[in-house]
């Protein structure tokens, strides 16, 4: 089981341990509250407080002095705090009066649970604090990370309390605590102060992703790691890696080394990426697209290439009538299930060229024959293709994964139905036979939003694609805008699990890695905002961009 999946749940405690933890956290809050209750700040020009020994002595000397002592001049007061500005914006902030909090090298990060050590060490290093581990005592300036027992809460929610010169971040899971540290990191960026008060925050959507096509273009491991750090700070929780396509197969393979391209990531490099992502509560979602987009695999296995009735090879398509084709894909799916231990898997399923011709049965008689042999006289090539995806789903499901398939991998009018647990990754309505999102939603399907109108960054801008802008996403898109520019009805909102911004490398040499990083910078931030809170953002686009520029 991956670290990400395990650590999203608060560890179980025995009853006496629960009492002890609650007592420790409560004691820390009481102590913090005691320091920050007063409205007035102490300063060098404060008058002597009424009721002190000095005031009583003054009152005894003269009536005028007594009157003056009874009505002291108030000291400077703190202004009511304002809502912190972060990306994505926090859900709610209760303002208060007080000094706020700034990091100092002498201040500690302490945790109330050993399971928060990774989060504690990370934020301590980022903010220049001292990581002190599990501590029960309370000191001035502490940043305390704690798990709470609110089992009914969103596991990614958190509460951050800034009071009396201390900060407490508490959540039902370590993921929530981590997101609280991201908010704090942004608040104090560049010497700023975390404002006094209480932040209560949680995401609108549980799946917030970025998909990277590393098959058509080779990306260095270091570049991908930089994106993981960027995604973590923006509260994304998924990184999709599309690593097999017609152009290349980009990850080392032990079961089929013959298919791997010269430029590729080693398994050691992938493990480092997966581990770094897990430390940021990001699940890496692999995709081996089939039965189309397999050109690189088929270059090493021409005997499995799909050919039409005239013997002409069909680009990228594997012959799904052959048992050896299924065996090859299952070998790869089983192998990479160990490389990517996260909860999700993308099966692909799009653009199988056998189904784009006017008569699939006439063009590919071997597929038609296999369909009737397996599913009966009324079955066609689309049934065989649906059965292929169901079989591959069975292979991956055995590894305890939740599966997604591109929307054009679901076909109308088939006798063979796609497995009920397949999540629809909706990317386009432009493909032949593409169905509107409501077709899936009304049937009870869950969906993820990959809308190519807003969320597709396609290198070289082929096929009428235009590089998406952060402004357009920020001002127009929401997770309910699954196709084109029109949202589906609000009643379907709960079925839309989230979405993903994607980089596709159709014309791989159109941009360098650095140019891509710069080009997706604001779109990533805008998408993060809308997946965290699908409502109208609190800032104008101009304000949002200025904030992004300030935060870096």
Short mmCIF file of C-alpha atoms in Angstrom, two decimals, residues 101-103 187-194 550:
data_model
loop_
_atom_site.label_atom_id
_atom_site.label_comp_id
_atom_site.label_asym_id
_atom_site.label_seq_id
_atom_site.Cartn_x
_atom_site.Cartn_y
_atom_site.Cartn_z
CA UNK A 101 3.13 34.93 13.55
CA UNK A 102 6.45 35.07 11.74
CA UNK A 103 9.00 32.27 11.43
CA UNK A 187 1.25 33.55 4.19
CA UNK A 188 4.79 34.17 5.43
CA UNK A 189 6.43 34.21 1.99
CA UNK A 190 8.96 36.98 1.60
CA UNK A 191 8.94 38.02 5.24
CA UNK A 192 5.20 38.25 5.65
CA UNK A 193 3.14 37.53 8.76
CA UNK A 194 0.49 34.85 9.20
CA UNK A 550 4.52 37.87 -5.51
#
